[in-house]
Amino acid sequence: MRNRLSFPSLSSYGVSWSVNRRIAIVTGAVAVLLALAGVVAMVSGSGNGHHAAGTAAPVPAGSSPSSAGAVPKPSSGSGSVPKPPQIADPVAYAKAAAQMLWSYDTRATSRDRQLTGMRAWMTTETKYADWASVVGQVPDPVLWSRMADQDQHATSHVTEGHYPSAFKQALADDPSAITEAYIYVVTVNGTQQITWKKGGSGAEERAVTLAVQCRPNHDCTLAALAPSVTQ
């Protein structure tokens, strides 16, 4: 059920960036992984990047929604956007990021502050960061203003997160492929509860596939969102 004014939820808003552009710049550092798991086509980069020390962090054997861990408790951030959690588990970070993407409060947060809060979740390695894929989830300024006029806000609940089968197979075929960028692909499912003036509300199921960077001995960060969900 959507609200009566047909305001789109934050996570379902149209993507304004070019899929062709994204595909065109996916080369180099994660080429082997991309060839095996096309779902990582959202990760950008070229040339020879820095190799992190240590061995590849493998996908846990038998990883399943029940073993993916709870969503980390958010801390205060920019307006209604929580700060990113300091964790090194790709699935747990992806679940927290999805919950962040699906939650907003136009009563307390401007669009600019929303974007500022979201930017804090991104990797600082520009070679792999696709900020446009995240910005594409946020309504334009005019629509955000209309949503604010209706006090529209949303909360979310994550039900599970997992590595898509194609990604797990890619790592099984070539475990060393991930050691260039340490990008993990995670799909998260959940629900979003939207509320607005005069008691209006609606709930929707949500799903998103994210690229999460988790280098050894570093906290995870968000690299990109996929243009479609991969299970």
Coordinates of N, CA and C in Angstrom, one line a residue:
M1 N 0.8 -1.2 0.0 CA 0.0 0.0 0.0 C 0.9 1.2 0.0
R2 N 0.6 2.2 -0.9 CA 1.4 3.4 -1.0 C 0.5 4.5 -0.4
N3 N 1.1 5.7 -0.1 CA 0.3 6.7 0.5 C -0.6 7.3 -0.5
R4 N -1.6 8.1 0.0 CA -2.7 8.6 -0.9 C -2.2 9.6 -1.9
L5 N -1.1 10.3 -1.6 CA -0.5 11.3 -2.4 C 0.5 10.8 -3.4
S6 N 0.7 9.5 -3.4 CA 1.6 8.8 -4.3 C 3.0 9.3 -4.2
F7 N 3.4 9.7 -3.0 CA 4.8 10.0 -2.8 C 5.6 8.7 -2.8
P8 N 6.7 8.6 -3.6 CA 7.4 7.3 -3.6 C 8.3 7.2 -2.3
S9 N 8.5 6.0 -1.9 CA 9.4 5.8 -0.7 C 10.8 6.1 -1.2
L10 N 11.7 6.4 -0.2 CA 13.1 6.8 -0.5 C 13.8 5.7 -1.3
S11 N 13.6 4.5 -1.0 CA 14.3 3.4 -1.6 C 13.8 3.0 -3.0
S12 N 12.6 3.4 -3.3 CA 12.0 3.0 -4.6 C 12.1 4.0 -5.7
Y13 N 12.7 5.2 -5.3 CA 12.8 6.3 -6.3 C 13.7 6.0 -7.4
G14 N 13.4 6.5 -8.6 CA 14.1 6.2 -9.8 C 15.6 6.4 -9.8
V15 N 16.3 5.5 -10.5 CA 17.7 5.7 -10.7 C 18.0 6.6 -11.9
S16 N 18.8 7.6 -11.6 CA 19.0 8.6 -12.7 C 20.4 8.4 -13.4
W17 N 21.1 7.4 -13.1 CA 22.4 7.3 -13.6 C 22.4 6.2 -14.7
S18 N 23.4 6.2 -15.5 CA 23.5 5.3 -16.7 C 24.1 3.9 -16.4
V19 N 23.3 2.9 -16.6 CA 23.8 1.5 -16.4 C 25.0 1.3 -17.4
N20 N 24.8 1.8 -18.6 CA 25.9 1.6 -19.6 C 27.2 2.2 -19.1
R21 N 27.1 3.4 -18.5 CA 28.3 4.0 -18.0 C 29.0 3.2 -16.9
R22 N 28.1 2.6 -16.0 CA 28.6 1.8 -15.0 C 29.4 0.6 -15.5
I23 N 28.7 -0.1 -16.5 CA 29.3 -1.3 -17.0 C 30.6 -0.9 -17.8
A24 N 30.7 0.2 -18.4 CA 31.8 0.6 -19.2 C 33.1 0.8 -18.4
I25 N 32.9 1.2 -17.2 CA 34.1 1.5 -16.4 C 34.5 0.4 -15.4
V26 N 33.8 -0.7 -15.5 CA 34.2 -1.9 -14.7 C 35.3 -2.7 -15.4
T27 N 36.5 -2.4 -15.0 CA 37.6 -3.1 -15.6 C 38.7 -3.2 -14.5
G28 N 39.8 -3.9 -14.9 CA 41.0 -3.9 -14.1 C 40.9 -4.7 -12.8
A29 N 40.9 -4.0 -11.7 CA 41.2 -4.7 -10.4 C 40.3 -5.8 -10.1
V30 N 39.0 -5.8 -10.5 CA 38.1 -6.9 -10.1 C 37.6 -7.6 -11.4
A31 N 38.4 -7.5 -12.4 CA 38.0 -8.1 -13.7 C 37.6 -9.6 -13.6
V32 N 38.4 -10.3 -13.0 CA 38.1 -11.8 -12.9 C 36.8 -12.0 -12.1
L33 N 36.7 -11.3 -11.0 CA 35.4 -11.5 -10.3 C 34.2 -11.0 -11.0
L34 N 34.4 -9.9 -11.8 CA 33.2 -9.5 -12.6 C 32.9 -10.5 -13.6
A35 N 33.8 -11.1 -14.2 CA 33.5 -12.1 -15.3 C 32.8 -13.2 -14.7
L36 N 33.1 -13.6 -13.5 CA 32.4 -14.8 -12.9 C 31.1 -14.4 -12.3
A37 N 31.0 -13.2 -11.8 CA 29.7 -12.8 -11.1 C 29.3 -11.4 -11.6
G38 N 28.5 -11.5 -12.7 CA 28.1 -10.2 -13.3 C 27.3 -9.3 -12.4
V39 N 26.9 -9.8 -11.3 CA 26.1 -8.9 -10.3 C 27.0 -7.8 -9.8
V40 N 28.3 -7.9 -9.9 CA 29.2 -6.9 -9.4 C 29.5 -5.9 -10.4
A41 N 28.7 -5.8 -11.5 CA 28.9 -4.8 -12.5 C 28.7 -3.4 -12.0
M42 N 28.2 -3.3 -10.8 CA 28.0 -1.9 -10.2 C 29.3 -1.4 -9.6
V43 N 30.3 -2.2 -9.5 CA 31.6 -1.7 -8.9 C 32.4 -1.1 -10.0
S44 N 32.8 0.1 -9.8 CA 33.6 0.8 -10.8 C 35.1 0.8 -10.4
G45 N 36.0 1.0 -11.4 CA 37.4 1.0 -11.2 C 38.2 0.6 -12.4
S46 N 39.4 1.0 -12.5 CA 40.2 0.7 -13.7 C 41.7 0.7 -13.3
G47 N 42.5 0.1 -14.1 CA 44.0 0.2 -13.8 C 44.4 -0.8 -12.7
N48 N 45.6 -0.6 -12.3 CA 46.2 -1.5 -11.2 C 46.0 -0.8 -9.9
G49 N 45.2 -1.3 -9.0 CA 45.0 -0.7 -7.7 C 46.0 -1.3 -6.7
H50 N 45.8 -0.8 -5.5 CA 46.7 -1.3 -4.3 C 46.2 -2.6 -3.8
H51 N 47.1 -3.6 -3.7 CA 46.7 -4.9 -3.1 C 46.8 -4.8 -1.6
A52 N 45.8 -5.1 -0.9 CA 45.8 -5.2 0.5 C 46.6 -6.4 1.0
A53 N 47.3 -6.2 2.1 CA 48.1 -7.3 2.7 C 47.2 -8.4 3.2
G54 N 47.8 -9.6 3.3 CA 47.0 -10.7 3.9 C 46.3 -11.5 2.8
T55 N 45.6 -12.5 3.3 CA 44.9 -13.4 2.4 C 43.5 -12.9 2.2
A56 N 42.8 -13.5 1.2 CA 41.4 -13.2 0.9 C 40.5 -13.6 2.1
A57 N 39.6 -12.7 2.4 CA 38.6 -13.0 3.5 C 37.5 -13.8 2.8
P58 N 37.4 -15.1 3.0 CA 36.5 -15.9 2.3 C 35.0 -15.8 2.7
V59 N 34.1 -16.1 1.8 CA 32.7 -16.1 2.2 C 32.5 -17.3 3.2
P60 N 31.9 -17.0 4.3 CA 31.7 -18.1 5.3 C 31.0 -19.3 4.7
A61 N 31.5 -20.5 4.9 CA 30.8 -21.7 4.3 C 29.4 -21.8 4.9
G62 N 28.5 -22.1 4.0 CA 27.1 -22.3 4.5 C 26.4 -21.1 5.0
S63 N 26.9 -19.9 4.6 CA 26.3 -18.7 5.0 C 24.8 -18.7 4.6
S64 N 24.0 -18.3 5.6 CA 22.5 -18.3 5.4 C 21.9 -17.1 6.1
P65 N 20.7 -16.8 5.8 CA 20.0 -15.7 6.5 C 20.1 -15.8 8.0
S66 N 20.0 -17.0 8.5 CA 20.0 -17.2 10.0 C 21.3 -17.0 10.6
S67 N 22.4 -17.1 9.8 CA 23.8 -17.0 10.3 C 24.4 -15.6 10.0
A68 N 23.6 -14.7 9.4 CA 24.2 -13.5 8.9 C 24.3 -12.5 10.0
G69 N 23.7 -12.7 11.2 CA 23.9 -11.7 12.3 C 22.9 -10.7 12.3
A70 N 22.7 -10.1 13.4 CA 21.7 -9.0 13.6 C 22.2 -7.7 13.0
V71 N 21.2 -6.8 12.7 CA 21.5 -5.5 12.3 C 22.2 -4.7 13.4
P72 N 23.4 -4.2 13.2 CA 24.0 -3.4 14.3 C 23.1 -2.2 14.7
K73 N 23.1 -1.9 16.0 CA 22.3 -0.8 16.5 C 22.9 0.5 16.0
P74 N 22.1 1.3 15.3 CA 22.6 2.6 14.7 C 22.9 3.6 15.8
S75 N 23.9 4.4 15.5 CA 24.2 5.5 16.4 C 23.8 6.8 15.8
S76 N 23.8 7.9 16.5 CA 23.3 9.2 16.0 C 24.2 9.6 14.9
G77 N 23.6 10.3 13.9 CA 24.3 10.7 12.7 C 23.8 12.1 12.2
S78 N 23.7 12.2 10.9 CA 23.2 13.5 10.3 C 21.7 13.4 10.2
G79 N 21.0 14.2 11.1 CA 19.6 14.2 11.1 C 19.0 12.8 11.4
S80 N 18.2 12.3 10.5 CA 17.6 10.9 10.7 C 18.5 9.8 10.2
V81 N 19.7 10.2 9.6 CA 20.6 9.2 9.1 C 21.6 8.8 10.2
P82 N 21.6 7.5 10.6 CA 22.6 7.0 11.6 C 24.0 7.0 11.0
K83 N 25.0 7.0 11.9 CA 26.3 6.9 11.5 C 26.6 5.4 11.1
P84 N 27.5 5.2 10.2 CA 27.8 3.8 9.8 C 28.4 3.0 11.0
P85 N 28.0 1.7 11.2 CA 28.6 0.9 12.3 C 30.0 0.6 12.0
Q86 N 30.8 0.4 13.0 CA 32.2 0.0 12.9 C 32.3 -1.5 13.0
I87 N 32.0 -2.2 11.9 CA 32.1 -3.6 11.9 C 32.8 -4.1 10.7
A88 N 33.3 -5.3 10.7 CA 34.1 -5.8 9.6 C 33.4 -7.0 8.9
D89 N 32.2 -7.2 9.2 CA 31.4 -8.3 8.6 C 30.6 -7.8 7.4
P90 N 30.8 -8.3 6.2 CA 30.1 -7.7 5.0 C 28.6 -7.8 5.1
V91 N 28.1 -9.0 5.5 CA 26.6 -9.1 5.6 C 26.0 -8.2 6.6
A92 N 26.6 -8.2 7.8 CA 26.1 -7.3 8.9 C 26.1 -5.8 8.4
Y93 N 27.2 -5.4 7.8 CA 27.2 -4.0 7.3 C 26.2 -3.8 6.2
A94 N 26.0 -4.7 5.3 CA 25.0 -4.5 4.2 C 23.6 -4.4 4.8
K95 N 23.3 -5.2 5.8 CA 22.0 -5.1 6.5 C 21.8 -3.8 7.1
A96 N 22.8 -3.3 7.8 CA 22.7 -2.0 8.4 C 22.6 -0.9 7.3
A97 N 23.3 -1.0 6.2 CA 23.2 0.0 5.2 C 21.8 0.0 4.5
A98 N 21.3 -1.2 4.3 CA 19.9 -1.3 3.8 C 18.9 -0.7 4.7
Q99 N 19.0 -0.9 6.0 CA 18.1 -0.3 6.9 C 18.2 1.2 6.9
M100 N 19.4 1.7 6.7 CA 19.6 3.1 6.6 C 19.0 3.7 5.3
L101 N 19.1 3.0 4.2 CA 18.6 3.4 2.9 C 17.0 3.5 3.0
W102 N 16.5 2.6 3.7 CA 15.0 2.4 3.7 C 14.3 3.3 4.8
S103 N 15.1 4.0 5.5 CA 14.6 4.8 6.7 C 14.9 6.3 6.4
Y104 N 13.9 7.2 6.7 CA 14.1 8.6 6.5 C 13.0 9.3 7.3
D105 N 13.3 10.6 7.5 CA 12.3 11.5 8.2 C 12.4 12.9 7.7
T106 N 11.4 13.2 6.8 CA 11.5 14.5 6.2 C 11.1 15.6 7.2
R107 N 10.5 15.2 8.3 CA 10.2 16.2 9.4 C 11.4 16.8 10.1
A108 N 12.5 16.0 10.1 CA 13.7 16.4 10.9 C 14.9 16.6 10.0
T109 N 14.9 16.1 8.8 CA 16.1 16.1 8.0 C 15.8 16.7 6.6
S110 N 16.6 17.6 6.2 CA 16.6 18.1 4.8 C 17.2 17.1 3.8
R111 N 16.9 17.3 2.6 CA 17.5 16.4 1.6 C 19.0 16.5 1.6
D112 N 19.6 17.7 1.7 CA 21.0 17.9 1.8 C 21.6 17.1 3.0
R113 N 21.0 17.2 4.1 CA 21.5 16.5 5.3 C 21.3 15.0 5.1
Q114 N 20.3 14.6 4.5 CA 20.1 13.2 4.2 C 21.3 12.6 3.4
L115 N 21.6 13.4 2.3 CA 22.7 13.0 1.5 C 24.1 13.0 2.2
T116 N 24.2 14.0 3.1 CA 25.5 14.1 3.9 C 25.6 12.9 4.8
G117 N 24.5 12.5 5.4 CA 24.5 11.3 6.3 C 24.8 10.0 5.5
M118 N 24.2 9.9 4.3 CA 24.4 8.7 3.5 C 25.9 8.6 3.0
R119 N 26.4 9.8 2.7 CA 27.8 9.8 2.1 C 28.8 9.3 3.1
A120 N 28.5 9.4 4.4 CA 29.4 8.9 5.5 C 29.6 7.4 5.4
W121 N 28.6 6.7 4.8 CA 28.7 5.3 4.7 C 29.6 4.8 3.6
M122 N 29.9 5.7 2.7 CA 30.6 5.3 1.4 C 32.1 5.0 1.6
T123 N 32.7 4.2 0.8 CA 34.1 4.0 0.8 C 34.8 5.3 0.3
T124 N 35.9 5.6 0.8 CA 36.7 6.8 0.4 C 37.6 6.5 -0.8
E125 N 37.6 5.2 -1.2 CA 38.4 4.8 -2.4 C 37.5 5.1 -3.6
T126 N 37.8 6.3 -4.3 CA 37.0 6.7 -5.4 C 37.0 5.7 -6.6
K127 N 38.0 4.9 -6.6 CA 38.2 4.0 -7.7 C 37.0 3.0 -7.7
Y128 N 36.5 2.7 -6.5 CA 35.4 1.7 -6.3 C 34.1 2.3 -5.9
A129 N 34.1 3.6 -5.5 CA 32.8 4.2 -5.0 C 31.9 4.6 -6.1
D130 N 30.7 4.2 -6.1 CA 29.7 4.6 -7.1 C 28.6 5.4 -6.3
W131 N 28.9 6.6 -6.0 CA 28.0 7.5 -5.2 C 26.7 7.8 -5.9
A132 N 26.8 7.8 -7.3 CA 25.6 8.1 -8.1 C 24.6 7.0 -7.8
S133 N 25.0 5.8 -7.6 CA 24.0 4.7 -7.4 C 23.2 4.9 -6.1
V134 N 23.8 5.6 -5.1 CA 23.2 5.9 -3.9 C 22.3 7.1 -4.0
V135 N 22.9 8.2 -4.6 CA 22.1 9.4 -4.8 C 20.8 9.1 -5.5
G136 N 20.9 8.2 -6.5 CA 19.7 7.8 -7.3 C 18.5 7.3 -6.5
Q137 N 18.8 7.0 -5.2 CA 17.7 6.5 -4.3 C 16.9 7.6 -3.7
V138 N 17.4 8.8 -3.8 CA 16.9 10.0 -3.0 C 16.0 10.8 -4.0
P139 N 14.7 11.1 -3.6 CA 13.9 12.0 -4.4 C 14.5 13.3 -4.6
D140 N 14.1 14.0 -5.7 CA 14.7 15.3 -6.1 C 14.2 16.3 -5.1
P141 N 14.8 17.5 -5.1 CA 14.5 18.5 -4.0 C 13.0 18.9 -4.0
V142 N 12.3 19.0 -5.2 CA 10.9 19.3 -5.2 C 10.1 18.3 -4.5
L143 N 10.3 17.0 -4.9 CA 9.6 15.9 -4.3 C 9.8 15.8 -2.8
W144 N 11.1 16.0 -2.4 CA 11.4 15.9 -1.0 C 10.6 16.9 -0.2
S145 N 10.5 18.1 -0.8 CA 9.7 19.2 -0.2 C 8.3 18.8 0.0
R146 N 7.7 18.2 -1.1 CA 6.3 17.8 -1.0 C 6.1 16.7 0.1
M147 N 7.1 15.8 0.2 CA 7.0 14.8 1.2 C 7.1 15.4 2.6
A148 N 7.9 16.4 2.7 CA 8.1 17.1 4.0 C 6.8 17.8 4.4
D149 N 6.1 18.4 3.4 CA 4.8 19.0 3.6 C 3.8 18.0 4.2
Q150 N 3.9 16.8 3.9 CA 3.1 15.7 4.5 C 3.6 15.0 5.7
D151 N 4.8 15.5 6.2 CA 5.4 14.9 7.3 C 5.8 13.4 7.1
Q152 N 6.1 13.1 5.9 CA 6.4 11.7 5.5 C 7.7 11.2 6.1
H153 N 7.6 10.1 6.7 CA 8.8 9.4 7.3 C 8.6 7.9 7.2
A154 N 9.8 7.2 7.3 CA 9.7 5.8 7.2 C 10.7 5.1 8.1
T155 N 10.3 4.0 8.6 CA 11.2 3.1 9.3 C 11.3 1.8 8.6
S156 N 12.3 1.0 9.0 CA 12.4 -0.3 8.2 C 12.9 -1.4 9.2
H157 N 12.6 -2.6 8.7 CA 13.0 -3.8 9.4 C 13.7 -4.8 8.4
V158 N 14.9 -5.2 8.7 CA 15.6 -6.1 7.9 C 15.3 -7.5 8.3
T159 N 14.9 -8.4 7.4 CA 14.6 -9.7 7.7 C 15.7 -10.7 7.5
E160 N 16.6 -10.4 6.5 CA 17.7 -11.3 6.2 C 18.7 -10.7 5.2
G161 N 19.9 -11.2 5.2 CA 20.9 -10.8 4.3 C 21.8 -12.0 3.9
H162 N 22.2 -12.0 2.7 CA 23.0 -13.2 2.2 C 23.8 -12.8 1.0
Y163 N 24.8 -13.7 0.8 CA 25.6 -13.6 -0.4 C 24.9 -14.2 -1.6
P164 N 24.7 -13.6 -2.7 CA 24.0 -14.2 -3.9 C 24.8 -15.4 -4.3
S165 N 24.1 -16.4 -4.8 CA 24.8 -17.6 -5.2 C 25.9 -17.4 -6.3
A166 N 25.7 -16.5 -7.2 CA 26.7 -16.2 -8.2 C 28.0 -15.7 -7.6
F167 N 27.8 -14.8 -6.6 CA 29.0 -14.3 -5.9 C 29.8 -15.4 -5.2
K168 N 29.1 -16.2 -4.5 CA 29.7 -17.3 -3.8 C 30.4 -18.3 -4.7
Q169 N 29.8 -18.5 -5.9 CA 30.4 -19.4 -6.9 C 31.7 -18.8 -7.4
A170 N 31.6 -17.4 -7.6 CA 32.8 -16.7 -8.2 C 34.0 -16.8 -7.2
L171 N 33.7 -16.7 -5.9 CA 34.8 -16.8 -5.0 C 35.3 -18.3 -4.9
A172 N 34.4 -19.2 -5.0 CA 34.8 -20.6 -4.9 C 35.7 -20.9 -6.1
D173 N 35.4 -20.4 -7.3 CA 36.2 -20.6 -8.5 C 37.5 -19.9 -8.5
D174 N 37.6 -18.7 -7.9 CA 38.8 -18.0 -7.8 C 38.9 -17.2 -6.6
P175 N 39.3 -17.7 -5.4 CA 39.3 -17.0 -4.1 C 40.2 -15.8 -4.1
S176 N 41.2 -15.8 -4.9 CA 42.1 -14.7 -4.9 C 41.6 -13.4 -5.6
A177 N 40.5 -13.6 -6.4 CA 40.0 -12.5 -7.2 C 39.6 -11.3 -6.3
I178 N 39.2 -11.6 -5.1 CA 38.7 -10.5 -4.3 C 39.7 -9.7 -3.6
T179 N 41.0 -10.2 -3.6 CA 42.0 -9.5 -2.9 C 42.5 -8.2 -3.4
E180 N 42.0 -7.8 -4.6 CA 42.3 -6.5 -5.1 C 41.5 -5.4 -4.5
A181 N 40.2 -5.5 -4.5 CA 39.3 -4.5 -4.0 C 38.6 -4.9 -2.7
Y182 N 38.5 -6.2 -2.4 CA 37.8 -6.7 -1.2 C 36.4 -6.2 -1.2
I183 N 35.7 -6.3 -2.4 CA 34.3 -6.0 -2.6 C 33.5 -7.2 -2.4
Y184 N 32.5 -7.2 -1.6 CA 31.6 -8.3 -1.4 C 30.2 -7.9 -1.8
V185 N 29.5 -8.8 -2.4 CA 28.1 -8.6 -2.9 C 27.1 -9.2 -1.9
V186 N 26.2 -8.4 -1.5 CA 25.2 -8.9 -0.5 C 23.8 -8.5 -0.9
T187 N 22.9 -9.4 -0.8 CA 21.5 -9.0 -1.0 C 20.7 -9.0 0.3
V188 N 20.0 -8.0 0.5 CA 19.2 -7.8 1.8 C 17.7 -7.7 1.5
N189 N 16.9 -8.3 2.3 CA 15.5 -8.3 2.2 C 14.9 -7.7 3.5
G190 N 13.8 -7.0 3.4 CA 13.2 -6.5 4.6 C 11.8 -5.8 4.3
T191 N 11.4 -5.0 5.2 CA 10.1 -4.3 5.0 C 10.3 -2.8 5.4
Q192 N 9.5 -2.0 4.8 CA 9.5 -0.5 5.1 C 8.1 -0.1 5.5
Q193 N 8.1 0.7 6.6 CA 6.8 1.2 7.0 C 6.8 2.7 6.8
I194 N 5.9 3.2 6.0 CA 5.8 4.7 5.6 C 4.7 5.3 6.4
T195 N 4.9 6.5 7.0 CA 3.8 7.2 7.7 C 3.8 8.6 7.2
W196 N 2.6 9.2 7.2 CA 2.4 10.6 6.9 C 1.2 11.2 7.7
K197 N 0.9 12.4 7.3 CA -0.1 13.1 8.1 C -1.5 12.4 8.2
K198 N -2.2 12.8 9.3 CA -3.6 12.3 9.6 C -3.6 10.8 9.7
G199 N -2.6 10.2 10.2 CA -2.6 8.8 10.5 C -2.4 7.9 9.3
G200 N -2.0 8.5 8.1 CA -1.8 7.6 7.0 C -0.5 6.8 7.1
S201 N -0.6 5.6 6.6 CA 0.6 4.7 6.7 C 0.5 3.6 5.6
G202 N 1.6 2.9 5.4 CA 1.6 1.8 4.5 C 2.9 1.1 4.6
A203 N 2.9 -0.2 4.4 CA 4.1 -1.1 4.5 C 4.4 -1.7 3.2
E204 N 5.7 -1.9 2.8 CA 6.1 -2.4 1.6 C 7.3 -3.4 1.8
E205 N 7.3 -4.4 1.1 CA 8.5 -5.3 1.1 C 9.6 -4.6 0.3
R206 N 10.9 -4.8 0.8 CA 12.0 -4.2 0.1 C 13.1 -5.2 -0.1
A207 N 13.9 -5.0 -1.1 CA 15.1 -5.9 -1.4 C 16.1 -5.0 -2.1
V208 N 17.4 -5.2 -1.8 CA 18.4 -4.5 -2.5 C 19.7 -5.3 -2.5
T209 N 20.5 -5.2 -3.6 CA 21.8 -5.8 -3.6 C 22.9 -4.7 -3.6
L210 N 23.8 -4.9 -2.6 CA 24.8 -3.9 -2.3 C 26.2 -4.4 -2.6
A211 N 27.1 -3.6 -2.9 CA 28.5 -3.9 -3.0 C 29.2 -3.3 -1.7
V212 N 29.8 -4.1 -0.9 CA 30.3 -3.6 0.4 C 31.8 -3.9 0.3
Q213 N 32.6 -2.9 0.7 CA 34.1 -3.1 0.7 C 34.5 -3.4 2.2
C214 N 35.2 -4.5 2.4 CA 35.7 -4.8 3.7 C 37.1 -5.3 3.6
R215 N 38.0 -4.3 3.6 CA 39.5 -4.7 3.6 C 39.9 -5.3 4.9
P216 N 40.9 -6.2 4.9 CA 41.4 -6.7 6.2 C 41.8 -5.6 7.2
N217 N 41.4 -5.8 8.4 CA 41.8 -4.9 9.5 C 41.2 -3.5 9.3
H218 N 40.1 -3.4 8.6 CA 39.4 -2.2 8.4 C 37.9 -2.4 8.6
D219 N 37.2 -1.4 9.0 CA 35.7 -1.5 9.0 C 35.2 -1.5 7.6
C220 N 34.0 -2.1 7.4 CA 33.4 -2.1 6.1 C 32.8 -0.8 5.7
T221 N 32.7 -0.6 4.4 CA 32.1 0.6 3.9 C 31.2 0.2 2.7
L222 N 30.4 1.1 2.3 CA 29.5 0.9 1.1 C 30.2 1.4 -0.2
A223 N 30.2 0.5 -1.2 CA 30.8 0.9 -2.5 C 29.7 1.3 -3.5
A224 N 28.6 0.6 -3.6 CA 27.6 0.8 -4.6 C 26.3 0.1 -4.3
L225 N 25.3 0.4 -5.1 CA 24.1 -0.4 -5.1 C 23.9 -0.9 -6.5
A226 N 23.4 -2.1 -6.6 CA 23.2 -2.7 -7.9 C 21.9 -2.2 -8.5
P227 N 21.9 -2.1 -9.8 CA 20.7 -1.6 -10.5 C 19.5 -2.6 -10.4
S228 N 19.8 -3.8 -10.0 CA 18.7 -4.8 -9.8 C 19.1 -5.7 -8.7
V229 N 18.1 -6.4 -8.2 CA 18.3 -7.3 -7.1 C 18.8 -8.7 -7.6
T230 N 19.8 -9.2 -7.0 CA 20.3 -10.5 -7.4 C 20.2 -11.5 -6.2
Q231 N 19.6 -12.6 -6.3 CA 19.4 -13.5 -5.2 C 20.5 -14.6 -5.3

